[in-house]
XYZ file of C-alpha atoms in Angstrom:
391
model
C 92.642 111.525 60.332
C 93.396 115.255 60.440
C 96.527 116.434 62.203
C 95.853 116.625 65.937
C 97.361 119.211 68.241
C 97.816 117.174 71.358
C 97.543 118.596 74.886
C 100.278 118.292 77.504
C 98.458 115.516 79.357
C 95.622 113.109 78.559
C 93.621 111.598 81.395
C 91.603 108.480 80.700
C 88.647 108.444 83.064
C 86.694 111.365 84.552
C 86.358 109.912 88.040
C 87.718 111.507 91.187
C 91.277 110.296 90.541
C 91.418 111.747 87.043
C 89.684 115.010 87.985
C 92.032 115.555 90.921
C 95.119 115.006 88.785
C 93.748 117.318 86.078
C 93.014 120.075 88.582
C 96.455 119.789 90.160
C 98.304 119.751 86.837
C 96.583 122.911 85.654
C 96.913 124.725 88.970
C 100.593 123.974 89.573
C 102.069 123.729 86.071
C 99.601 125.597 83.876
C 99.462 122.731 81.373
C 96.662 121.870 78.948
C 94.774 118.716 79.920
C 92.393 116.571 77.902
C 90.076 114.237 79.851
C 88.278 111.434 78.034
C 85.710 109.021 79.416
C 83.777 106.194 77.806
C 80.725 107.154 79.880
C 78.432 110.083 79.032
C 79.133 111.955 82.289
C 81.964 113.017 84.553
C 82.385 111.839 88.148
C 82.935 108.127 87.703
C 80.987 106.068 90.208
C 80.348 109.139 92.369
C 78.145 110.715 89.675
C 74.656 111.734 90.767
C 71.623 113.331 89.136
C 68.342 114.844 90.283
C 65.201 112.728 89.962
C 62.481 115.020 88.638
C 59.481 113.210 90.114
C 60.743 112.999 93.712
C 63.348 115.771 93.925
C 65.866 113.225 95.219
C 69.545 113.239 94.292
C 70.100 109.750 92.898
C 73.575 108.225 93.206
C 73.692 106.366 89.898
C 76.230 103.770 91.006
C 74.975 103.187 94.533
C 75.185 105.111 97.782
C 78.233 107.386 98.063
C 78.993 108.839 101.492
C 81.917 111.168 101.982
C 83.973 110.738 105.160
C 87.641 111.173 106.040
C 90.108 111.716 108.845
C 92.746 112.955 106.379
C 93.129 116.722 106.814
C 94.890 117.138 103.460
C 91.905 115.564 101.693
C 89.328 117.446 103.768
C 90.984 120.794 103.085
C 91.251 119.939 99.384
C 87.621 118.943 98.820
C 86.349 121.973 100.727
C 87.876 124.153 98.014
C 85.154 122.921 95.656
C 82.130 122.201 97.822
C 80.714 122.672 101.271
C 79.223 119.673 103.065
C 75.980 119.020 104.892
C 75.968 117.755 108.471
C 74.738 114.325 107.347
C 75.802 111.426 109.597
C 75.474 107.962 108.081
C 73.456 105.417 110.029
C 72.409 102.013 108.712
C 69.608 99.693 109.775
C 69.025 96.014 109.030
C 65.849 93.983 108.717
C 66.103 90.476 110.188
C 63.080 88.196 110.673
C 60.788 91.168 110.147
C 62.420 93.309 112.821
C 64.602 96.392 112.221
C 67.915 96.668 114.098
C 70.640 99.349 114.131
C 74.034 98.599 112.565
C 76.963 98.257 113.063
C 76.209 95.801 115.849
C 76.179 97.817 119.060
C 74.763 97.540 122.551
C 71.375 98.598 121.214
C 71.427 95.817 118.614
C 72.526 93.249 121.189
C 69.909 94.178 123.783
C 67.133 94.342 121.192
C 68.152 91.023 119.631
C 68.315 89.150 122.937
C 65.457 91.046 124.590
C 67.807 92.023 127.391
C 69.378 94.976 129.158
C 73.045 93.947 129.236
C 75.706 96.304 130.454
C 78.790 96.665 128.217
C 80.732 94.175 130.369
C 77.878 91.657 130.328
C 77.520 91.970 126.544
C 81.252 91.367 126.026
C 81.107 88.258 128.200
C 78.040 86.984 126.337
C 79.651 87.325 122.906
C 82.856 85.665 124.085
C 80.778 82.761 125.408
C 78.788 82.490 122.166
C 81.949 82.138 120.096
C 82.244 78.748 121.765
C 85.086 76.529 120.635
C 86.038 79.077 117.968
C 86.827 81.807 120.500
C 90.412 82.957 120.249
C 91.115 80.833 117.162
C 92.202 82.011 113.726
C 89.894 80.159 111.299
C 90.646 79.946 107.579
C 87.096 80.444 106.315
C 84.802 83.431 106.707
C 81.989 81.537 108.407
C 84.094 80.330 111.330
C 85.967 83.638 111.493
C 82.700 85.509 111.878
C 81.553 83.220 114.688
C 84.907 83.611 116.452
C 84.591 87.408 116.346
C 80.972 88.048 117.329
C 79.457 84.706 118.381
C 77.176 82.412 116.430
C 73.715 84.030 117.012
C 74.684 87.560 115.916
C 76.839 86.280 113.063
C 74.069 84.086 111.670
C 71.457 86.824 112.062
C 73.295 89.776 110.548
C 76.405 88.625 108.661
C 76.145 85.098 107.274
C 73.322 85.444 104.740
C 74.114 89.055 103.874
C 77.701 88.079 103.025
C 76.513 85.027 101.111
C 74.329 87.274 98.949
C 77.160 89.761 98.471
C 79.575 87.105 97.241
C 77.106 84.606 95.762
C 79.105 82.032 97.719
C 78.541 80.192 100.987
C 80.664 81.945 103.641
C 82.215 78.605 104.622
C 83.871 78.647 101.192
C 85.117 82.244 101.431
C 88.528 83.191 102.871
C 88.517 84.571 106.393
C 90.526 87.602 105.257
C 87.380 89.215 103.828
C 86.360 90.063 107.410
C 89.579 90.509 109.342
C 87.478 92.317 111.890
C 83.786 92.825 112.573
C 83.040 95.956 114.555
C 80.946 95.431 117.677
C 80.381 98.475 119.847
C 79.601 97.929 123.465
C 77.776 101.232 123.711
C 74.803 102.749 121.902
C 76.808 104.541 119.199
C 75.300 103.585 115.827
C 77.219 106.101 113.737
C 78.442 104.027 110.802
C 81.748 105.831 110.192
C 84.205 106.898 112.869
C 86.026 109.537 110.833
C 86.743 113.109 111.909
C 84.734 114.638 109.053
C 81.598 113.404 107.342
C 78.873 114.835 105.144
C 77.398 115.078 101.670
C 78.224 117.808 99.126
C 75.735 120.592 99.698
C 74.572 120.928 96.097
C 75.412 117.413 94.951
C 78.309 115.327 93.745
C 78.167 116.407 90.121
C 78.283 120.140 90.934
C 81.315 119.496 93.165
C 83.179 117.720 90.410
C 82.239 120.231 87.747
C 83.892 122.919 89.881
C 87.087 120.861 90.123
C 87.657 121.160 86.376
C 86.129 124.578 85.743
C 89.190 125.841 83.893
C 89.624 126.745 80.222
C 92.811 124.686 80.086
C 90.872 121.481 80.831
C 88.845 119.905 78.021
C 86.504 116.934 78.443
C 85.381 114.461 75.774
C 82.649 112.072 76.924
C 81.438 108.853 75.249
C 85.041 108.512 74.049
C 86.799 105.149 74.182
C 90.568 105.151 74.758
C 90.809 101.940 72.718
C 88.828 103.258 69.738
C 91.379 104.014 67.017
C 88.905 106.251 65.178
C 89.121 108.989 67.815
C 92.316 111.068 68.202
C 93.037 110.376 71.890
C 93.401 106.639 71.481
C 96.077 104.539 73.124
C 98.283 103.940 70.092
C 98.122 107.511 68.782
C 99.050 108.999 72.155
C 101.875 106.540 72.582
C 103.236 107.392 69.145
C 102.996 111.120 69.897
C 104.724 110.717 73.266
C 101.879 112.338 75.203
C 101.857 111.550 78.954
C 98.754 109.593 79.958
C 97.017 109.026 83.290
C 95.014 105.840 82.874
C 92.225 104.999 85.337
C 90.495 102.209 83.431
C 90.851 98.468 84.087
C 94.533 97.556 84.046
C 93.898 94.187 82.384
C 91.955 95.932 79.586
C 94.927 98.263 78.970
C 97.032 95.223 78.136
C 94.237 93.570 76.138
C 93.755 90.924 78.858
C 96.913 89.210 77.670
C 97.564 87.594 81.065
C 93.905 86.871 81.828
C 90.964 88.681 83.411
C 91.053 90.148 86.909
C 87.855 89.246 88.748
C 85.402 91.778 90.154
C 82.009 91.856 91.800
C 79.341 94.128 90.376
C 75.929 95.275 91.532
C 72.608 95.572 89.729
C 69.860 97.931 90.824
C 66.099 97.571 90.643
C 64.184 100.826 90.972
C 60.945 100.904 92.969
C 58.775 103.993 93.339
C 56.312 104.499 96.171
C 53.336 106.857 96.447
C 54.454 108.073 99.855
C 56.855 110.678 101.143
C 59.140 108.317 103.044
C 59.198 104.516 102.773
C 61.996 103.428 105.151
C 62.615 106.421 107.389
C 66.360 106.015 106.733
C 68.661 106.170 103.700
C 69.943 102.558 103.749
C 68.169 99.387 104.872
C 70.157 96.139 104.844
C 68.373 92.815 104.418
C 70.152 90.167 106.443
C 67.992 87.165 105.542
C 68.534 84.707 102.698
C 64.900 84.850 101.520
C 65.317 88.470 100.373
C 67.386 88.319 97.166
C 68.884 91.810 97.403
C 71.440 92.925 99.972
C 70.103 96.380 100.727
C 67.746 99.132 99.609
C 68.663 102.810 99.220
C 66.093 105.582 99.675
C 67.804 108.631 98.212
C 65.563 111.366 99.630
C 66.718 110.492 103.125
C 70.308 111.473 102.387
C 69.209 115.093 102.140
C 66.528 115.980 104.695
C 67.665 119.607 104.428
C 66.136 119.663 100.920
C 62.629 118.725 102.112
C 61.113 121.909 100.672
C 62.258 120.969 97.152
C 61.279 117.309 97.383
C 57.921 115.752 96.493
C 56.110 114.967 99.781
C 54.009 112.279 98.094
C 56.609 110.308 96.102
C 59.854 108.524 96.882
C 62.305 106.400 94.898
C 64.153 103.337 96.229
C 66.877 101.249 94.603
C 67.238 97.598 95.593
C 70.839 96.381 95.246
C 71.763 92.919 93.969
C 75.338 91.633 94.027
C 76.963 89.201 91.591
C 80.272 88.376 89.953
C 81.099 90.693 87.056
C 81.685 89.634 83.498
C 83.332 91.635 80.733
C 81.116 94.558 79.881
C 79.705 94.871 83.413
C 80.570 97.756 85.702
C 83.355 96.480 88.001
C 82.770 97.598 91.589
C 84.725 95.493 94.080
C 87.921 93.518 93.368
C 87.493 89.859 94.310
C 91.135 89.761 95.432
C 91.686 86.033 95.775
C 95.320 84.921 96.040
C 95.216 84.118 92.313
C 93.856 87.584 91.495
C 96.539 89.267 93.586
C 99.219 87.283 91.770
C 97.700 88.174 88.403
C 97.560 91.863 89.337
C 101.214 91.741 90.402
C 102.066 90.544 86.894
C 100.029 93.330 85.305
C 101.713 95.795 87.663
C 105.071 94.695 86.273
C 103.831 95.349 82.749
C 102.545 98.755 83.854
C 105.973 99.663 85.222
C 107.373 99.327 81.704
C 104.921 101.961 80.370
C 107.225 104.887 81.082
C 104.822 107.585 79.900
C 101.682 106.230 81.575
C 100.548 106.533 85.197
C 97.980 103.982 86.381
C 95.559 105.061 89.099
C 92.152 104.721 90.695
C 90.250 101.574 91.617
C 90.366 100.015 88.181
C 93.919 100.981 87.333
C 95.354 99.564 90.570
C 92.854 96.755 91.300
C 92.004 98.095 94.750
C 88.827 99.074 96.542
C 88.959 102.727 97.571
C 86.588 105.009 99.405
C 86.331 108.458 97.841
C 88.777 110.062 100.262
C 91.336 107.334 99.480
C 90.974 108.014 95.755
C 91.631 111.729 96.251
C 94.560 111.111 98.564
C 96.234 108.678 96.149
C 95.580 111.080 93.263
C 97.259 113.978 95.077
C 100.245 111.744 95.809
C 100.376 110.371 92.265
C 100.348 113.891 90.883
C 103.274 114.932 93.065
C 105.370 111.789 92.663
C 104.584 110.587 89.148
C 102.616 113.001 86.996
C 104.407 116.268 87.735
C 107.848 114.758 86.997
C 106.531 113.526 83.626
C 105.195 116.979 82.756
C 108.394 118.742 83.766
C 110.582 116.681 81.424
């Protein structure tokens, strides 16, 4: 291999964590940064592309909705994109009827064919929790009943959660749903954050702007563990180049302690010869006889783009959940007690890698919304990466 002139910093993974660190390192220290990613695009799971037939912006790894109450994050992201006024609202189909989610007074009154006041609805749900009211059950099934009563739990949560986890909720730990939001008013806004919206010209354009600097280079379809390419793990370690690693932490250590468990999702694309199939961006399916958990109609995320969208075609992705195997895209950490213990052991190994900073969902075995990823990346840059670069 020819002699390589290494940059000041190599970032493994072109997701939001890696891009944020790269942008900060260049802006504050003027260093040269090399980003590598095994995928053929930047943006990680937030990557999106335009569907030519429908004019919809497709979120390749499932629906991504930006929301935050963190002013530091909001001010930061607005440097690179403006946001639409999109407000996320979700609906669920149960027994052939569509209901608004999260469960709110509208859901309750529609479900029971009633006109309860907030106080009456609260009393009803407390009564329907029955003997489980006020208890602290160990399994998810009983926990759900204790929180929102048996009828609503069985209609909207039980089968949906079973499909998500491919496990009967009675066999799942209660901690998965420490709380279930029930609103005793008609507010069906999904998020309660201060700021919410979608990037005006798409996720990929936003992230391209983050690294639009001649001191940042990007190599795609490049595997950190492939010794034939110059920015591989062993070569960088030998050269003493600081690394920010955002891949799976167990993969970094060659799974020597075992595999951390994840859930993944598969998507089935369906195209319809109509302008709008659902009338909303996300439709949950709460019943066990529908094998997928939800369907995403991408055009409905961006009604402001109606003039550039095909009025006669729409694209929908049905989402199926299952446990991930090696080689699958890991989405959600399973986080059993055994997994948490295993991650703690990997975290100890990571602490001994003095020249490597681990970050992002995969590098820290945590589920993060986008704003959490950016916030942790800004903090990691300040507390870990900048000190490495100043040595």
